[in-house]
PDB file of C-alpha atoms in Angstrom:
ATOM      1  CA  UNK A 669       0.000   0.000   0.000  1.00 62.00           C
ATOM      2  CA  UNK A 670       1.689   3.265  -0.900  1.00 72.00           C
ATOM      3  CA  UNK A 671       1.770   6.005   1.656  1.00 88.00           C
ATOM      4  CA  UNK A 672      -0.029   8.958  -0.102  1.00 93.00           C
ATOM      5  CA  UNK A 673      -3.195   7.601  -2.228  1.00 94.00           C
ATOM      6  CA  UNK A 674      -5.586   9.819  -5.044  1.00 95.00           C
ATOM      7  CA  UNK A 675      -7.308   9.114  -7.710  1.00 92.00           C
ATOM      8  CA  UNK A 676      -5.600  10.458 -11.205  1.00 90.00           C
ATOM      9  CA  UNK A 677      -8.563  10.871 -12.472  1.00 90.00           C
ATOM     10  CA  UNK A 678      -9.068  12.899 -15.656  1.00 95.00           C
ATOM     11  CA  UNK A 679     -12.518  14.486 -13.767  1.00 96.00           C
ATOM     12  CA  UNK A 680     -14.129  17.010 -15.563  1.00 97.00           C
ATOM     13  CA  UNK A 681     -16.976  19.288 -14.186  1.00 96.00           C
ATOM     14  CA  UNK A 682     -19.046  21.592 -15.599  1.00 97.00           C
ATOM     15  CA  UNK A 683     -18.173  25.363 -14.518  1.00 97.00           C
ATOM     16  CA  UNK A 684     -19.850  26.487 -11.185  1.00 97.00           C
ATOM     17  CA  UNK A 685     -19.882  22.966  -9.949  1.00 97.00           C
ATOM     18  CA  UNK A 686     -18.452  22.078  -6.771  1.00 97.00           C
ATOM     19  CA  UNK A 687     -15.655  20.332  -7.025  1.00 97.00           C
ATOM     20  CA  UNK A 688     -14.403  17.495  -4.233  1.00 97.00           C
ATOM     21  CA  UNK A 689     -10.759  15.984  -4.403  1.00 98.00           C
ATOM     22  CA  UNK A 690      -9.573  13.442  -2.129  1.00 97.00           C
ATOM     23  CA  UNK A 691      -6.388  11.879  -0.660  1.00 97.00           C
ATOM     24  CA  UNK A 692      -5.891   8.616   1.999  1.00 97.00           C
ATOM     25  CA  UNK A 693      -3.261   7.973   3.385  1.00 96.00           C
ATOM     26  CA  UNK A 694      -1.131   5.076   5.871  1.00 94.00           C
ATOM     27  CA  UNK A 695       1.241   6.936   7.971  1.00 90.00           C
ATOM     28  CA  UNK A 696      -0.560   8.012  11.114  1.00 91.00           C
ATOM     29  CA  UNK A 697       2.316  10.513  11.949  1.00 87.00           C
ATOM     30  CA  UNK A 698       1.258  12.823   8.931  1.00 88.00           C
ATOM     31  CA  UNK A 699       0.310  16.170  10.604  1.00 86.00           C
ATOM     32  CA  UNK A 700       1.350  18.453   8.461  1.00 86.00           C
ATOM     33  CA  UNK A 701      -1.332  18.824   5.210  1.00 91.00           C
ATOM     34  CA  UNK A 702      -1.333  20.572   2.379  1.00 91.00           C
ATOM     35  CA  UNK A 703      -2.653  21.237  -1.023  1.00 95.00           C
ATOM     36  CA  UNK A 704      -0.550  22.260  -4.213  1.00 95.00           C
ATOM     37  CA  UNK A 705      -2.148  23.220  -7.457  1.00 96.00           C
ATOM     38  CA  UNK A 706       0.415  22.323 -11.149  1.00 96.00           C
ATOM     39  CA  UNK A 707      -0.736  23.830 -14.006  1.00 95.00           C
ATOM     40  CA  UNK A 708       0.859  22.151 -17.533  1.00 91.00           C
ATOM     41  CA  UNK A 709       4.491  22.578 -18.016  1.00 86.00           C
ATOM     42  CA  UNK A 710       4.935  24.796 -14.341  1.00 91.00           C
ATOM     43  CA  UNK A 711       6.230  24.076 -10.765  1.00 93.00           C
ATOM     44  CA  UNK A 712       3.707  23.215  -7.953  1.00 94.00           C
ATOM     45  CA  UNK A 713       2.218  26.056  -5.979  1.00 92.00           C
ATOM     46  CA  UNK A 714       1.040  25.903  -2.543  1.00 89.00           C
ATOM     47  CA  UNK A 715      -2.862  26.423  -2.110  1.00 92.00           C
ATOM     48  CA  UNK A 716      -3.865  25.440   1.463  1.00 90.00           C
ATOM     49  CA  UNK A 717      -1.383  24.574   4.475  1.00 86.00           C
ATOM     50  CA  UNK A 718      -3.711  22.741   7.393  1.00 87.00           C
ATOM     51  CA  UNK A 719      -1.898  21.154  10.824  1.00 82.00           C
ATOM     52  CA  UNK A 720      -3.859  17.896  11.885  1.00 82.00           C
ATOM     53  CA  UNK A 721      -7.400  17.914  11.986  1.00 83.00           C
ATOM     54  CA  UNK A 722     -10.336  20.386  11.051  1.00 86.00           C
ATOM     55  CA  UNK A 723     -10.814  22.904   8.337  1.00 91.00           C
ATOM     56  CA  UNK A 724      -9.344  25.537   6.882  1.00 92.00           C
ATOM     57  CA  UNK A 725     -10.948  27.978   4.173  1.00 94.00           C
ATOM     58  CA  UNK A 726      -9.300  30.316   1.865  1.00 93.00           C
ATOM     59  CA  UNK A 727     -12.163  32.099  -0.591  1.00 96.00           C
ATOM     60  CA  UNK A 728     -13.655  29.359  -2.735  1.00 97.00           C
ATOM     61  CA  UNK A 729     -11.246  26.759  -1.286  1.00 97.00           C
ATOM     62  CA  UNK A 730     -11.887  24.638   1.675  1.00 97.00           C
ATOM     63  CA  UNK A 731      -9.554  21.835   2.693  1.00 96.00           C
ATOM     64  CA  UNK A 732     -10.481  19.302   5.203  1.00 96.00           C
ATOM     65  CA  UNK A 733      -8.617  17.297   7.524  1.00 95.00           C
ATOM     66  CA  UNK A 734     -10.206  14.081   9.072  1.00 94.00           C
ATOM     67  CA  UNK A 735      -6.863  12.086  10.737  1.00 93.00           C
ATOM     68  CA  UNK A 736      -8.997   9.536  12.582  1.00 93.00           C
ATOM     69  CA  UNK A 737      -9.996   8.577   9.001  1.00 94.00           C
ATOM     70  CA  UNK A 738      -6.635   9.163   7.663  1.00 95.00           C
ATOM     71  CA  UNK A 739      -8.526  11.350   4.721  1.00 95.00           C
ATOM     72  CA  UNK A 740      -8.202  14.826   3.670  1.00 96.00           C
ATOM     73  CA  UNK A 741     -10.239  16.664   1.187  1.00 97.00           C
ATOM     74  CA  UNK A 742     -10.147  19.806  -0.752  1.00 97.00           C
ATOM     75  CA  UNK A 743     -13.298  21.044  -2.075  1.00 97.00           C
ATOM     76  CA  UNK A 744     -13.571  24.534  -4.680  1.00 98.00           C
ATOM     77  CA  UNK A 745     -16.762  26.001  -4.971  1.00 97.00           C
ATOM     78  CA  UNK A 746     -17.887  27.459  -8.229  1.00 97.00           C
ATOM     79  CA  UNK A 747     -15.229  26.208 -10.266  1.00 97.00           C
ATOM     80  CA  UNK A 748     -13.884  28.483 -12.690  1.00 97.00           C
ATOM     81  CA  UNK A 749     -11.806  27.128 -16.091  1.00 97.00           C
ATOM     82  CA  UNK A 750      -8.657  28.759 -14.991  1.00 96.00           C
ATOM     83  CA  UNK A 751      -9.062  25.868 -12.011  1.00 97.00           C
ATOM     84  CA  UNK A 752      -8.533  23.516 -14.516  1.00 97.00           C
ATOM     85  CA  UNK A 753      -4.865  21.858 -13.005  1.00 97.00           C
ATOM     86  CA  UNK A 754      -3.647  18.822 -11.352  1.00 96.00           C
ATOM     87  CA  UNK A 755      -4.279  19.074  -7.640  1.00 97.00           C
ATOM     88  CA  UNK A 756      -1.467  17.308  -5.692  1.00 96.00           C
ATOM     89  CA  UNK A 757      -2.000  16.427  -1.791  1.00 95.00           C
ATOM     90  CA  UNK A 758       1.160  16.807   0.504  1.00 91.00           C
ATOM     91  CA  UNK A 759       1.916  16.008   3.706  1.00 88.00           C
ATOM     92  CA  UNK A 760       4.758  15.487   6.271  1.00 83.00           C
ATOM     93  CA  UNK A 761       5.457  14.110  10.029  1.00 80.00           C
ATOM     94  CA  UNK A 762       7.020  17.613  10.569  1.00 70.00           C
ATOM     95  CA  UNK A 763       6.464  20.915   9.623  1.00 57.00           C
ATOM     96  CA  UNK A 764       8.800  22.799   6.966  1.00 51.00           C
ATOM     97  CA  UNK A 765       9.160  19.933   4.658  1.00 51.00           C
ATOM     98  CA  UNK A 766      12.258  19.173   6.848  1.00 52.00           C
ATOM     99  CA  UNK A 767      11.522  15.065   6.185  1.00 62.00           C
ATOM    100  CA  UNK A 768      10.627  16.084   2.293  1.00 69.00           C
ATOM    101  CA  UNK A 769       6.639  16.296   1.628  1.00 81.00           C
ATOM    102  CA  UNK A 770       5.341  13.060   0.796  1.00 87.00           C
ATOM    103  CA  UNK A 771       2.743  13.805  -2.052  1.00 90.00           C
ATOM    104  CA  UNK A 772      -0.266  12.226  -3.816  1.00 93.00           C
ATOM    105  CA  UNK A 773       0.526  11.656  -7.451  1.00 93.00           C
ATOM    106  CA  UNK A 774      -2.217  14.186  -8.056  1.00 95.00           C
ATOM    107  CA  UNK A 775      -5.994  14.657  -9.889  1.00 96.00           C
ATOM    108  CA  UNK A 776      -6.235  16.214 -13.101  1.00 96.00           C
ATOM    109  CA  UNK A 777      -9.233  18.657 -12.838  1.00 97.00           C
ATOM    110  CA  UNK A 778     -10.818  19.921 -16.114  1.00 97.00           C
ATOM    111  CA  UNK A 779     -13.464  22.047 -15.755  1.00 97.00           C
ATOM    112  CA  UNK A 780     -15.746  23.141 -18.740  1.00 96.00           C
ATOM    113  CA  UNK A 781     -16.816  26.010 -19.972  1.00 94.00           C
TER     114      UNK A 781
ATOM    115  CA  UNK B   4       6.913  33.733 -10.552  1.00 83.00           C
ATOM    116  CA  UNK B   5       7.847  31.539  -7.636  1.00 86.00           C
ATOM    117  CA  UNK B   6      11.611  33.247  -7.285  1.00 92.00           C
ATOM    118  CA  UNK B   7      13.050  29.895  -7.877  1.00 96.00           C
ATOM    119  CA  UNK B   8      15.480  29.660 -11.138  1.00 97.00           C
ATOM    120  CA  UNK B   9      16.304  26.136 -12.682  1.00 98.00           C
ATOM    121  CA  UNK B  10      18.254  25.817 -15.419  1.00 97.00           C
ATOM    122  CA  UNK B  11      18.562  23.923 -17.948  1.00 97.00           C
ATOM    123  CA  UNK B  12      15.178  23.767 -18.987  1.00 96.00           C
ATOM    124  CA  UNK B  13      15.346  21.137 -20.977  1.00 96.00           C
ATOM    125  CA  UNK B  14      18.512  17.945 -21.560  1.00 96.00           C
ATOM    126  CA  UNK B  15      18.491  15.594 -23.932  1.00 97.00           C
ATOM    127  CA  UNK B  16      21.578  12.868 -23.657  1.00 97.00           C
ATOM    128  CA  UNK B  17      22.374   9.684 -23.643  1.00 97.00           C
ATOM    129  CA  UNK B  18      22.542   6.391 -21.284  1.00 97.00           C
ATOM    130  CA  UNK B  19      25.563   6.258 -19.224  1.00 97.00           C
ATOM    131  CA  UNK B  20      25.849  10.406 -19.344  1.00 98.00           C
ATOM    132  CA  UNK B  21      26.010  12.739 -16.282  1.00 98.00           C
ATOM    133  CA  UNK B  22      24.494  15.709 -16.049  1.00 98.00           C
ATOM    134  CA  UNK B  23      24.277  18.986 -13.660  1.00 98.00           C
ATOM    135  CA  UNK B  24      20.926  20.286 -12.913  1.00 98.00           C
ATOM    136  CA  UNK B  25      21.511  23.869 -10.807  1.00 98.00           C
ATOM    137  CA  UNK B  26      18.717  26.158  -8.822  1.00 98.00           C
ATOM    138  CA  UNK B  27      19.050  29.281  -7.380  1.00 97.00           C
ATOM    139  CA  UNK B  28      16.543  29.527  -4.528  1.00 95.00           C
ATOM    140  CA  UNK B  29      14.314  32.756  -3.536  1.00 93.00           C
ATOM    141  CA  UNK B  30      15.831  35.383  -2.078  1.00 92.00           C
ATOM    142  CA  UNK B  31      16.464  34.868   1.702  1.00 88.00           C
ATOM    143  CA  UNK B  32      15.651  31.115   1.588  1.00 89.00           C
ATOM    144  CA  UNK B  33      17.646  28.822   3.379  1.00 88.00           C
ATOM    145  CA  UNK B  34      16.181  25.295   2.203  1.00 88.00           C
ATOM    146  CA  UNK B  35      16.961  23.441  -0.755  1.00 92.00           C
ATOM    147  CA  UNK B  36      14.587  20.950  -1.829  1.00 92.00           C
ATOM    148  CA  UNK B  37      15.314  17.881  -5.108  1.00 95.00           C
ATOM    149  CA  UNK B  38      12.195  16.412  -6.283  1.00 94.00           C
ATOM    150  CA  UNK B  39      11.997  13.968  -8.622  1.00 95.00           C
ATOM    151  CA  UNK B  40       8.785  13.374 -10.930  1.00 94.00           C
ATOM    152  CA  UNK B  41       7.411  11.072 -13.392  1.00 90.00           C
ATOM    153  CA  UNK B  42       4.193   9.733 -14.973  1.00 81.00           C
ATOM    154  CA  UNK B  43       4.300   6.564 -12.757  1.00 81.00           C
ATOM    155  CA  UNK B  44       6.305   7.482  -9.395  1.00 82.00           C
ATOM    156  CA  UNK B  45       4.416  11.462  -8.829  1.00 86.00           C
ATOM    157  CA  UNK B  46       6.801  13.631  -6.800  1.00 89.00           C
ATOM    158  CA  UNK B  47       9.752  12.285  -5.226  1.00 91.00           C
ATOM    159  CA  UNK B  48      11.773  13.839  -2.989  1.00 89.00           C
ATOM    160  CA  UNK B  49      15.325  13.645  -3.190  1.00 93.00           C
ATOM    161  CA  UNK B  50      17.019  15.338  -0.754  1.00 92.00           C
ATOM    162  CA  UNK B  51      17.204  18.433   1.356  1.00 89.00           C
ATOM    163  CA  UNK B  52      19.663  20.747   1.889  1.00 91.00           C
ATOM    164  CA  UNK B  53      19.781  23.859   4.963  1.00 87.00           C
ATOM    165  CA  UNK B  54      22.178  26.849   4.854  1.00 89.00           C
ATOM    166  CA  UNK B  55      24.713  24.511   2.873  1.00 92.00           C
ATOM    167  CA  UNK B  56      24.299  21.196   4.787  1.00 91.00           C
ATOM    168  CA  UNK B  57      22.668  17.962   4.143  1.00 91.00           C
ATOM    169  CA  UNK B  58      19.194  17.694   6.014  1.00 85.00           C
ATOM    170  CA  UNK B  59      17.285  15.213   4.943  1.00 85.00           C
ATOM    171  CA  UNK B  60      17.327  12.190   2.437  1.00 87.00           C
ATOM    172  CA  UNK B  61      14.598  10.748   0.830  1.00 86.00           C
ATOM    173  CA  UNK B  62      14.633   7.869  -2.279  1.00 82.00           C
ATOM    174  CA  UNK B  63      18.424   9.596  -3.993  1.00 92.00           C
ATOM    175  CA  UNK B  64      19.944   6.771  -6.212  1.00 95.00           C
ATOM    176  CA  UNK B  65      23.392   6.258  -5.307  1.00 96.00           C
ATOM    177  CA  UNK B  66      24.060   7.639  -8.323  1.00 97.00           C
ATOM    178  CA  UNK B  67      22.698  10.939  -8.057  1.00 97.00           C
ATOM    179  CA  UNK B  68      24.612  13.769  -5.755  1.00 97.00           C
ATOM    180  CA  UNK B  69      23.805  17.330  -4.613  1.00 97.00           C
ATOM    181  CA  UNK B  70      25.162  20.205  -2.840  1.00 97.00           C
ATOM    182  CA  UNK B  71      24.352  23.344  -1.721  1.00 97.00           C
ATOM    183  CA  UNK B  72      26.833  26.136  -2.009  1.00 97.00           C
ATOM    184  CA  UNK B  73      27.966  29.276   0.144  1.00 95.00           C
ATOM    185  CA  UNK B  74      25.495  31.629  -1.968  1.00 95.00           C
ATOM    186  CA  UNK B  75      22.301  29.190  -1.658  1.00 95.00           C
ATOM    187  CA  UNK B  76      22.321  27.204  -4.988  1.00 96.00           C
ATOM    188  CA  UNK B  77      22.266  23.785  -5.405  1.00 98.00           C
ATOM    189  CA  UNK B  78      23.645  21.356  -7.936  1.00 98.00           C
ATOM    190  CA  UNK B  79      21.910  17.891  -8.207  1.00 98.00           C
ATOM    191  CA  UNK B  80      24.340  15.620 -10.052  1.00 98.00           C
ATOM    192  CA  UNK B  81      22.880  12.343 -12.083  1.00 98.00           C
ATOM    193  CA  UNK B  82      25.254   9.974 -13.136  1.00 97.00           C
ATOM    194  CA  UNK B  83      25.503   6.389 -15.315  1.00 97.00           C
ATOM    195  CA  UNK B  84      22.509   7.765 -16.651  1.00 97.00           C
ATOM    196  CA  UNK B  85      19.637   5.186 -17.380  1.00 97.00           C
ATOM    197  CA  UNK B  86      16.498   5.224 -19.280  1.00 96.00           C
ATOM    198  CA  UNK B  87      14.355   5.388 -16.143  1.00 94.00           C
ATOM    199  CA  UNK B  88      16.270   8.396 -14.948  1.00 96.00           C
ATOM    200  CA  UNK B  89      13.943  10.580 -17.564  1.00 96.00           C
ATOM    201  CA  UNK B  90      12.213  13.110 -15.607  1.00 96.00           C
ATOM    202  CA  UNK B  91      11.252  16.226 -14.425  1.00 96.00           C
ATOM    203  CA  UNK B  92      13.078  17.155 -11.501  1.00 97.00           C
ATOM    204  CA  UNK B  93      12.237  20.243  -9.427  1.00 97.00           C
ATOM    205  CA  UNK B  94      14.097  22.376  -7.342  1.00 96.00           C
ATOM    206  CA  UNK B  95      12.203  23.801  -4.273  1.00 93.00           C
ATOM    207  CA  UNK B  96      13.272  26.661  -1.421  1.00 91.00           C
ATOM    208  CA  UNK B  97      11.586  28.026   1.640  1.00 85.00           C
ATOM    209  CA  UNK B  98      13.244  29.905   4.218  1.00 76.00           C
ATOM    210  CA  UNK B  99      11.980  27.226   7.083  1.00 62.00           C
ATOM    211  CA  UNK B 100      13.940  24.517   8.837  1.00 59.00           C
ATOM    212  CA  UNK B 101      11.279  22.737  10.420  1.00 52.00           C
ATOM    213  CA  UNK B 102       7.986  23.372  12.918  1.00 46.00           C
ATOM    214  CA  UNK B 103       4.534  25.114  12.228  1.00 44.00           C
ATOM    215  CA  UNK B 104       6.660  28.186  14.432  1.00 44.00           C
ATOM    216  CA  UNK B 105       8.798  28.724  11.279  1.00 47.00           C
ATOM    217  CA  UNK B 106       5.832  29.079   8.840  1.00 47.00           C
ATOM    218  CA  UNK B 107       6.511  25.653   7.851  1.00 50.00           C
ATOM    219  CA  UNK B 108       4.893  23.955   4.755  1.00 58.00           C
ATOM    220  CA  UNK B 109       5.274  26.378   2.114  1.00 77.00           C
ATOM    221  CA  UNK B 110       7.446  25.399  -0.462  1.00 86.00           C
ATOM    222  CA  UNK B 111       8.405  27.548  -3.823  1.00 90.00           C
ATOM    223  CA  UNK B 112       8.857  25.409  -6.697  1.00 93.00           C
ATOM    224  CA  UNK B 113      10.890  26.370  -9.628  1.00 96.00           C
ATOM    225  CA  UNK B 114       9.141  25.343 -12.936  1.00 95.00           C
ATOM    226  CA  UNK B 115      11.434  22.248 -13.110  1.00 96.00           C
ATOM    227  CA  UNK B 116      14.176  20.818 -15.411  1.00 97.00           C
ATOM    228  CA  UNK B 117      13.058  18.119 -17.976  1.00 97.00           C
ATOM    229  CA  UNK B 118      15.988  15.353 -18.223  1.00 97.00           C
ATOM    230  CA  UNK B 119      15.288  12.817 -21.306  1.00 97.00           C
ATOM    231  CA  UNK B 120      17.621  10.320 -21.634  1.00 97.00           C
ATOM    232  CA  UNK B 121      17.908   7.921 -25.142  1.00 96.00           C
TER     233      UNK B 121
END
C-alpha cells in the first residue's frame, strides 16, 4: 500500500460545480497537510497549508482534515476554467518539509466552460 | 513567478551520461529541496539541503549527488545515466527549517528541469 493515495482521475466538471478531491493515506504521523495546485508545463504552488485535523478555508477553497480517518479533502466552490490543473496532496510528520513532503501523485481537474 | 530559477530547462543525452541540474533559490531562503517526478512514481523527494548542509534524504539513487553552495544554490548531479532516470526534476526553497513556528509547509517550486535520456 503506498503512503499517499488519489485518484488520477481525468474528472471534468461543468463550470460552477463544486468540485471534491480526495487523498488517503497510511502513515498516522502525517500532521502536516497541504494542497498544491500544477498547471501544464509549471512548478507546484502551494494552495492550502492545514496542521492535523479540522478545516481551513481560503475564498472558494476549503480543505479538510479528518486524521482519525486518515482522509483529507479539498473542495472549490464554483469552479472556474482557470481551475482547470492537477491538484497534488502533501503532507509530512514535521512541519517545513524538513523530512521532504510526501505527495499524492495528483488529480487532473478539467473544468468546462 | 515563484523566485526559484532552474536551469537547464530542458537535456536531452544519452545512457551512461552525467548531467548537472543547478537552482538558485528565492531570495532569503535557506532550504533546498530535489524532487523527482514522473508519470508513474508522482513527486519524489530527493534530498534536502539547509544553509549549505545535508538535512534530509529521501529515495536519492546512489548515483545521483547534490550540494548546496555558500550563496544558496544547489547542484543535483545524475550519473551512469539510465532510461528510467527521464524526468522532471524540481528544485524547491523556503526559508523554514522545520515546525509550524517557522511558517513551515510552504514550499516555492521552480518550474522544473526536464531530463530525457535515449
Amino acid at each position: 500500500q503506498k503512503e499517499v493515495e488519489q485518484d488520477p482521475g481525468p474528472l471534468s466538471v461543468p463550470e460552477g460545480a463544486i468540485v471534491s478531491l480526495n487523498c488517503t493515506y497510511s502513515n498516522s504521523a502525517f500532521q502536516y497537510f497541504m494542497w498544491y495546485r500544477q498547471y501544464s508545463r509549471k512548478g507546484p504552488e502551494l494552495l492550502m497549508y492545514t496542521y492535523s485535523s479540522g478545516n481551513k478555508e481560503d475564498g472558494r477553497f476549503t480543505a479538510q482534515v479528518d486524521k482519525s480517518s486518515k482522509y483529507i479533502s479539498l473542495f472549490i466552490r464554483d469552479s472556474q476554467p482557470s481551475d482547470s490543473a492537477t491538484y497534488l496532496c502533501a503532507m509530512s510528520a514535521w512541519g517545513g518539509g524538513a523530512d521532504g513532503l510526501t505527495f499524492g501523485k495528483g488529480t487532473h481537474l478539467i473544468i468546462q466552460p | 513567478d515563484s523566485g526559484v530559477t532552474q536551469t537547464p530547462k530542458h537535456l536531452i543525452t544519452a545512457t551512461g551520461q552525467r548531467v548537472t541540474l543547478r537552482c538558485s533559490p528565492r531570495s532569503g531562503d535557506l532550504s533546498v529541496y530535489w524532487y523527482q517526478q514522473s508519470l508513474d512514481q508522482g513527486l519524489q523527494f530527493l534530498i534536502q539541503y539547509y544553509n549549505g548542509e545535508e538535512r534530509a534524504k529521501g529515495n536519492i539513487l546512489e548515483r545521483f549527488s547534490a550540494q548546496q553552495f555558500p550563496d544558496l544554490h544547489s547542484e543535483l548531479n545524475l550519473s551512469s545515466l539510465e532510461l528510467g532516470d527521464s524526468a522532471l526534476y524540481f528544485c524547491a526553497s523556503s526559508v523554514a527549517r522545520g515546525g509550524p513556528e517557522y511558517g513551515a509547509g510552504e514550499l516555492f517550486f521552480g518550474e522544473g528541469s526536464r531530463l530525457t535520456v535515449l
